[in-house]
Amino acid sequence: MKPAQDAPKMQLNLAKLQRNAGRDYNEYFMPRNIRMVLATTPEEELDDIAESNGRMFRYRFGFEATPPVRQQVIELREKYELSDGDIRWLKRAGHLRISRTGVTIDPSRLMPIAGWIQITLFSILCVGMIFQVAFSGAPEWKQGLGQTLVAILWLAGASLLFKCHIAPWNTLKRSGAIEFRPAPRE
């Protein structure tokens, strides 16, 4: 039998993802899932990958786009210092309009107004439910439990409405992106 030192050695080269730490020790970065890649890769590298790879763009921003649109979205993100989550919420709220050839920002004031109206109506409904529970004649512990559950429902609903309708508008105002126009193509 041959000694263990004569065993064949295997070396893998995974391009930029390998680091030879010395002698017979190699270190590899092989992430388990896409979240790990998004969390550990530098922004510039993610931008390059997302611009050329539609699947990475979809994982990163939450929607599919053509190559010119991907480039414009990345320009928008860089110019106004928006996060990936901001881009996702702008798209979900309808402020970011995507076509086959371009990206436009729709700074409609109707969306935050509709959001405040919905929050107001939802709040009035929840206050009515709290009063109905309070005057129901049920035992005190049931009234307290019911009012607590209605308050939790109100908090969850109002925060969701705020995040869907009002926060994207605030993001646009804060970043100055309301007047965004993509660079014309030549």
PDB file of C-alpha atoms in Angstrom:
ATOM      1  CA  MET A   1       0.000   0.000   0.000  1.00  0.00           C
ATOM      2  CA  LYS A   2       1.146   3.523  -0.758  1.00  0.00           C
ATOM      3  CA  PRO A   3       1.510   6.056   2.027  1.00  0.00           C
ATOM      4  CA  ALA A   4      -1.141   8.792   2.289  1.00  0.00           C
ATOM      5  CA  GLN A   5       1.339  11.403   1.032  1.00  0.00           C
ATOM      6  CA  ASP A   6       1.384   9.826  -2.430  1.00  0.00           C
ATOM      7  CA  ALA A   7      -2.381  10.215  -2.873  1.00  0.00           C
ATOM      8  CA  PRO A   8      -3.397  12.264  -5.935  1.00  0.00           C
ATOM      9  CA  LYS A   9      -4.202  15.898  -5.239  1.00  0.00           C
ATOM     10  CA  MET A  10      -7.133  17.662  -6.820  1.00  0.00           C
ATOM     11  CA  GLN A  11      -7.217  21.387  -7.387  1.00  0.00           C
ATOM     12  CA  LEU A  12     -10.282  23.297  -8.567  1.00  0.00           C
ATOM     13  CA  ASN A  13     -10.199  26.700 -10.170  1.00  0.00           C
ATOM     14  CA  LEU A  14     -13.475  28.583  -9.757  1.00  0.00           C
ATOM     15  CA  ALA A  15     -12.278  31.892 -11.244  1.00  0.00           C
ATOM     16  CA  LYS A  16     -12.762  34.795  -8.843  1.00  0.00           C
ATOM     17  CA  LEU A  17     -14.408  32.643  -6.210  1.00  0.00           C
ATOM     18  CA  GLN A  18     -11.239  30.846  -5.113  1.00  0.00           C
ATOM     19  CA  ARG A  19      -8.465  32.012  -2.845  1.00  0.00           C
ATOM     20  CA  ASN A  20      -5.285  30.026  -2.399  1.00  0.00           C
ATOM     21  CA  ALA A  21      -4.437  30.626   1.226  1.00  0.00           C
ATOM     22  CA  GLY A  22      -1.115  28.826   1.105  1.00  0.00           C
ATOM     23  CA  ARG A  23       0.352  25.405   0.395  1.00  0.00           C
ATOM     24  CA  ASP A  24      -2.357  22.775   0.242  1.00  0.00           C
ATOM     25  CA  TYR A  25      -5.196  24.883   1.657  1.00  0.00           C
ATOM     26  CA  ASN A  26      -7.765  26.446  -0.695  1.00  0.00           C
ATOM     27  CA  GLU A  27     -10.728  28.534   0.322  1.00  0.00           C
ATOM     28  CA  TYR A  28     -13.898  28.607  -1.764  1.00  0.00           C
ATOM     29  CA  PHE A  29     -16.950  30.797  -1.769  1.00  0.00           C
ATOM     30  CA  MET A  30     -19.828  28.616  -2.885  1.00  0.00           C
ATOM     31  CA  PRO A  31     -23.081  30.145  -1.617  1.00  0.00           C
ATOM     32  CA  ARG A  32     -26.058  27.949  -0.847  1.00  0.00           C
ATOM     33  CA  ASN A  33     -28.697  30.277  -2.256  1.00  0.00           C
ATOM     34  CA  ILE A  34     -29.228  33.531  -4.110  1.00  0.00           C
ATOM     35  CA  ARG A  35     -29.796  35.508  -0.900  1.00  0.00           C
ATOM     36  CA  MET A  36     -26.241  34.761   0.162  1.00  0.00           C
ATOM     37  CA  VAL A  37     -24.925  35.984  -3.188  1.00  0.00           C
ATOM     38  CA  LEU A  38     -26.977  39.192  -2.934  1.00  0.00           C
ATOM     39  CA  ALA A  39     -25.842  39.768   0.650  1.00  0.00           C
ATOM     40  CA  THR A  40     -22.114  39.236   0.093  1.00  0.00           C
ATOM     41  CA  THR A  41     -21.365  40.484  -3.428  1.00  0.00           C
ATOM     42  CA  PRO A  42     -20.314  44.150  -3.853  1.00  0.00           C
ATOM     43  CA  GLU A  43     -22.873  46.504  -5.438  1.00  0.00           C
ATOM     44  CA  GLU A  44     -20.776  47.225  -8.537  1.00  0.00           C
ATOM     45  CA  GLU A  45     -20.416  43.544  -9.296  1.00  0.00           C
ATOM     46  CA  LEU A  46     -24.133  42.930  -8.687  1.00  0.00           C
ATOM     47  CA  ASP A  47     -24.948  45.768 -11.089  1.00  0.00           C
ATOM     48  CA  ASP A  48     -22.780  44.227 -13.809  1.00  0.00           C
ATOM     49  CA  ILE A  49     -24.276  40.776 -13.277  1.00  0.00           C
ATOM     50  CA  ALA A  50     -27.873  42.039 -13.132  1.00  0.00           C
ATOM     51  CA  GLU A  51     -27.411  44.113 -16.275  1.00  0.00           C
ATOM     52  CA  SER A  52     -26.249  41.115 -18.283  1.00  0.00           C
ATOM     53  CA  ASN A  53     -28.265  38.350 -16.571  1.00  0.00           C
ATOM     54  CA  GLY A  54     -32.057  38.559 -16.537  1.00  0.00           C
ATOM     55  CA  ARG A  55     -32.477  35.940 -13.806  1.00  0.00           C
ATOM     56  CA  MET A  56     -30.191  37.810 -11.414  1.00  0.00           C
ATOM     57  CA  PHE A  57     -32.105  41.021 -12.211  1.00  0.00           C
ATOM     58  CA  ARG A  58     -35.374  39.264 -11.363  1.00  0.00           C
ATOM     59  CA  TYR A  59     -33.997  37.953  -8.056  1.00  0.00           C
ATOM     60  CA  ARG A  60     -32.637  41.363  -7.192  1.00  0.00           C
ATOM     61  CA  PHE A  61     -35.468  43.691  -8.213  1.00  0.00           C
ATOM     62  CA  GLY A  62     -38.482  41.378  -8.374  1.00  0.00           C
ATOM     63  CA  PHE A  63     -39.528  41.796 -12.021  1.00  0.00           C
ATOM     64  CA  GLU A  64     -38.376  40.827 -15.505  1.00  0.00           C
ATOM     65  CA  ALA A  65     -37.020  43.394 -17.940  1.00  0.00           C
ATOM     66  CA  THR A  66     -35.280  43.673 -21.291  1.00  0.00           C
ATOM     67  CA  PRO A  67     -31.554  44.563 -21.411  1.00  0.00           C
ATOM     68  CA  PRO A  68     -32.104  48.303 -22.108  1.00  0.00           C
ATOM     69  CA  VAL A  69     -34.631  48.506 -19.284  1.00  0.00           C
ATOM     70  CA  ARG A  70     -32.284  46.679 -16.908  1.00  0.00           C
ATOM     71  CA  GLN A  71     -29.591  49.239 -17.670  1.00  0.00           C
ATOM     72  CA  GLN A  72     -31.996  52.136 -17.076  1.00  0.00           C
ATOM     73  CA  VAL A  73     -33.196  50.680 -13.767  1.00  0.00           C
ATOM     74  CA  ILE A  74     -29.603  50.333 -12.579  1.00  0.00           C
ATOM     75  CA  GLU A  75     -28.887  53.922 -13.696  1.00  0.00           C
ATOM     76  CA  LEU A  76     -31.977  55.067 -11.771  1.00  0.00           C
ATOM     77  CA  ARG A  77     -30.854  53.195  -8.651  1.00  0.00           C
ATOM     78  CA  GLU A  78     -27.340  54.639  -8.822  1.00  0.00           C
ATOM     79  CA  LYS A  79     -28.361  58.203  -9.681  1.00  0.00           C
ATOM     80  CA  TYR A  80     -30.872  58.590  -6.851  1.00  0.00           C
ATOM     81  CA  GLU A  81     -29.184  56.217  -4.387  1.00  0.00           C
ATOM     82  CA  LEU A  82     -32.203  53.939  -4.119  1.00  0.00           C
ATOM     83  CA  SER A  83     -31.983  50.501  -2.587  1.00  0.00           C
ATOM     84  CA  ASP A  84     -33.137  47.318  -4.278  1.00  0.00           C
ATOM     85  CA  GLY A  85     -36.139  47.272  -1.949  1.00  0.00           C
ATOM     86  CA  ASP A  86     -37.042  50.836  -2.940  1.00  0.00           C
ATOM     87  CA  ILE A  87     -37.081  49.814  -6.608  1.00  0.00           C
ATOM     88  CA  ARG A  88     -39.286  46.808  -5.773  1.00  0.00           C
ATOM     89  CA  TRP A  89     -41.796  48.927  -3.829  1.00  0.00           C
ATOM     90  CA  LEU A  90     -41.866  51.650  -6.485  1.00  0.00           C
ATOM     91  CA  LYS A  91     -42.744  48.971  -9.045  1.00  0.00           C
ATOM     92  CA  ARG A  92     -45.392  47.368  -6.812  1.00  0.00           C
ATOM     93  CA  ALA A  93     -46.992  50.725  -6.031  1.00  0.00           C
ATOM     94  CA  GLY A  94     -47.198  51.626  -9.716  1.00  0.00           C
ATOM     95  CA  HIS A  95     -44.781  54.564  -9.601  1.00  0.00           C
ATOM     96  CA  LEU A  96     -42.228  52.759 -11.775  1.00  0.00           C
ATOM     97  CA  ARG A  97     -43.615  52.032 -15.239  1.00  0.00           C
ATOM     98  CA  ILE A  98     -41.760  49.408 -17.235  1.00  0.00           C
ATOM     99  CA  SER A  99     -42.167  48.931 -20.988  1.00  0.00           C
ATOM    100  CA  ARG A 100     -40.131  46.893 -23.464  1.00  0.00           C
ATOM    101  CA  THR A 101     -37.930  49.873 -24.275  1.00  0.00           C
ATOM    102  CA  GLY A 102     -37.761  52.082 -21.213  1.00  0.00           C
ATOM    103  CA  VAL A 103     -38.460  53.049 -17.640  1.00  0.00           C
ATOM    104  CA  THR A 104     -40.561  55.999 -16.565  1.00  0.00           C
ATOM    105  CA  ILE A 105     -41.458  57.248 -13.146  1.00  0.00           C
ATOM    106  CA  ASP A 106     -45.129  58.084 -12.685  1.00  0.00           C
ATOM    107  CA  PRO A 107     -45.254  60.709  -9.929  1.00  0.00           C
ATOM    108  CA  SER A 108     -49.023  60.520  -9.571  1.00  0.00           C
ATOM    109  CA  ARG A 109     -50.237  62.313  -6.466  1.00  0.00           C
ATOM    110  CA  LEU A 110     -53.362  60.182  -6.610  1.00  0.00           C
ATOM    111  CA  MET A 111     -51.582  57.181  -5.044  1.00  0.00           C
ATOM    112  CA  PRO A 112     -50.681  58.790  -1.676  1.00  0.00           C
ATOM    113  CA  ILE A 113     -54.063  60.557  -1.539  1.00  0.00           C
ATOM    114  CA  ALA A 114     -55.828  57.241  -2.111  1.00  0.00           C
ATOM    115  CA  GLY A 115     -53.593  55.691   0.549  1.00  0.00           C
ATOM    116  CA  TRP A 116     -54.530  58.300   3.153  1.00  0.00           C
ATOM    117  CA  ILE A 117     -58.228  57.914   2.285  1.00  0.00           C
ATOM    118  CA  GLN A 118     -57.993  54.135   2.682  1.00  0.00           C
ATOM    119  CA  ILE A 119     -56.148  54.454   5.997  1.00  0.00           C
ATOM    120  CA  THR A 120     -58.781  56.914   7.260  1.00  0.00           C
ATOM    121  CA  LEU A 121     -61.708  54.667   6.267  1.00  0.00           C
ATOM    122  CA  PHE A 122     -59.972  51.601   7.717  1.00  0.00           C
ATOM    123  CA  SER A 123     -59.296  53.502  10.964  1.00  0.00           C
ATOM    124  CA  ILE A 124     -62.950  54.580  11.239  1.00  0.00           C
ATOM    125  CA  LEU A 125     -64.024  50.958  10.706  1.00  0.00           C
ATOM    126  CA  CYS A 126     -61.605  49.707  13.383  1.00  0.00           C
ATOM    127  CA  VAL A 127     -62.717  52.395  15.878  1.00  0.00           C
ATOM    128  CA  GLY A 128     -66.314  51.314  15.276  1.00  0.00           C
ATOM    129  CA  MET A 129     -65.346  47.697  15.943  1.00  0.00           C
ATOM    130  CA  ILE A 130     -63.571  48.690  19.170  1.00  0.00           C
ATOM    131  CA  PHE A 131     -66.697  50.545  20.380  1.00  0.00           C
ATOM    132  CA  GLN A 132     -68.888  47.600  19.404  1.00  0.00           C
ATOM    133  CA  VAL A 133     -66.694  45.264  21.459  1.00  0.00           C
ATOM    134  CA  ALA A 134     -66.670  47.732  24.373  1.00  0.00           C
ATOM    135  CA  PHE A 135     -70.476  47.987  24.515  1.00  0.00           C
ATOM    136  CA  SER A 136     -71.149  44.301  23.809  1.00  0.00           C
ATOM    137  CA  GLY A 137     -71.816  43.261  27.407  1.00  0.00           C
ATOM    138  CA  ALA A 138     -69.248  40.467  27.215  1.00  0.00           C
ATOM    139  CA  PRO A 139     -66.986  39.705  30.195  1.00  0.00           C
ATOM    140  CA  GLU A 140     -64.201  42.200  30.707  1.00  0.00           C
ATOM    141  CA  TRP A 141     -61.402  39.844  29.689  1.00  0.00           C
ATOM    142  CA  LYS A 142     -63.184  39.084  26.402  1.00  0.00           C
ATOM    143  CA  GLN A 143     -63.631  42.783  25.722  1.00  0.00           C
ATOM    144  CA  GLY A 144     -59.943  43.397  26.386  1.00  0.00           C
ATOM    145  CA  LEU A 145     -58.951  40.518  24.131  1.00  0.00           C
ATOM    146  CA  GLY A 146     -61.292  41.680  21.367  1.00  0.00           C
ATOM    147  CA  GLN A 147     -60.079  45.267  21.533  1.00  0.00           C
ATOM    148  CA  THR A 148     -56.453  44.093  21.492  1.00  0.00           C
ATOM    149  CA  LEU A 149     -57.064  41.942  18.426  1.00  0.00           C
ATOM    150  CA  VAL A 150     -58.819  44.812  16.623  1.00  0.00           C
ATOM    151  CA  ALA A 151     -55.915  47.124  17.514  1.00  0.00           C
ATOM    152  CA  ILE A 152     -53.421  44.597  16.126  1.00  0.00           C
ATOM    153  CA  LEU A 153     -55.533  44.268  12.981  1.00  0.00           C
ATOM    154  CA  TRP A 154     -55.609  48.055  12.620  1.00  0.00           C
ATOM    155  CA  LEU A 155     -51.844  48.358  13.114  1.00  0.00           C
ATOM    156  CA  ALA A 156     -51.104  45.647  10.533  1.00  0.00           C
ATOM    157  CA  GLY A 157     -53.576  47.007   7.977  1.00  0.00           C
ATOM    158  CA  ALA A 158     -52.572  50.647   8.365  1.00  0.00           C
ATOM    159  CA  SER A 159     -48.863  49.841   8.117  1.00  0.00           C
ATOM    160  CA  LEU A 160     -49.456  47.755   4.976  1.00  0.00           C
ATOM    161  CA  LEU A 161     -51.493  50.535   3.355  1.00  0.00           C
ATOM    162  CA  PHE A 162     -48.840  53.066   4.316  1.00  0.00           C
ATOM    163  CA  LYS A 163     -46.044  50.927   2.881  1.00  0.00           C
ATOM    164  CA  CYS A 164     -47.937  50.257  -0.361  1.00  0.00           C
ATOM    165  CA  HIS A 165     -49.291  53.728  -1.105  1.00  0.00           C
ATOM    166  CA  ILE A 166     -47.546  56.471   0.844  1.00  0.00           C
ATOM    167  CA  ALA A 167     -43.963  55.304   1.490  1.00  0.00           C
ATOM    168  CA  PRO A 168     -43.061  54.961  -2.241  1.00  0.00           C
ATOM    169  CA  TRP A 169     -44.191  58.545  -2.845  1.00  0.00           C
ATOM    170  CA  ASN A 170     -42.070  59.705   0.098  1.00  0.00           C
ATOM    171  CA  THR A 171     -39.113  57.776  -1.349  1.00  0.00           C
ATOM    172  CA  LEU A 172     -39.536  59.571  -4.680  1.00  0.00           C
ATOM    173  CA  LYS A 173     -39.741  62.980  -3.001  1.00  0.00           C
ATOM    174  CA  ARG A 174     -36.774  62.353  -0.736  1.00  0.00           C
ATOM    175  CA  SER A 175     -34.519  61.099  -3.528  1.00  0.00           C
ATOM    176  CA  GLY A 176     -35.494  63.755  -6.054  1.00  0.00           C
ATOM    177  CA  ALA A 177     -36.419  61.075  -8.591  1.00  0.00           C
ATOM    178  CA  ILE A 178     -39.788  62.568  -9.487  1.00  0.00           C
ATOM    179  CA  GLU A 179     -38.289  64.305 -12.494  1.00  0.00           C
ATOM    180  CA  PHE A 180     -36.303  61.267 -13.727  1.00  0.00           C
ATOM    181  CA  ARG A 181     -35.972  60.890 -17.486  1.00  0.00           C
ATOM    182  CA  PRO A 182     -33.710  58.119 -18.837  1.00  0.00           C
ATOM    183  CA  ALA A 183     -30.915  59.074 -21.182  1.00  0.00           C
ATOM    184  CA  PRO A 184     -31.995  58.911 -24.852  1.00  0.00           C
ATOM    185  CA  ARG A 185     -30.671  55.983 -26.867  1.00  0.00           C
ATOM    186  CA  GLU A 186     -28.600  56.667 -29.952  1.00  0.00           C
TER     187      GLU A 186
END
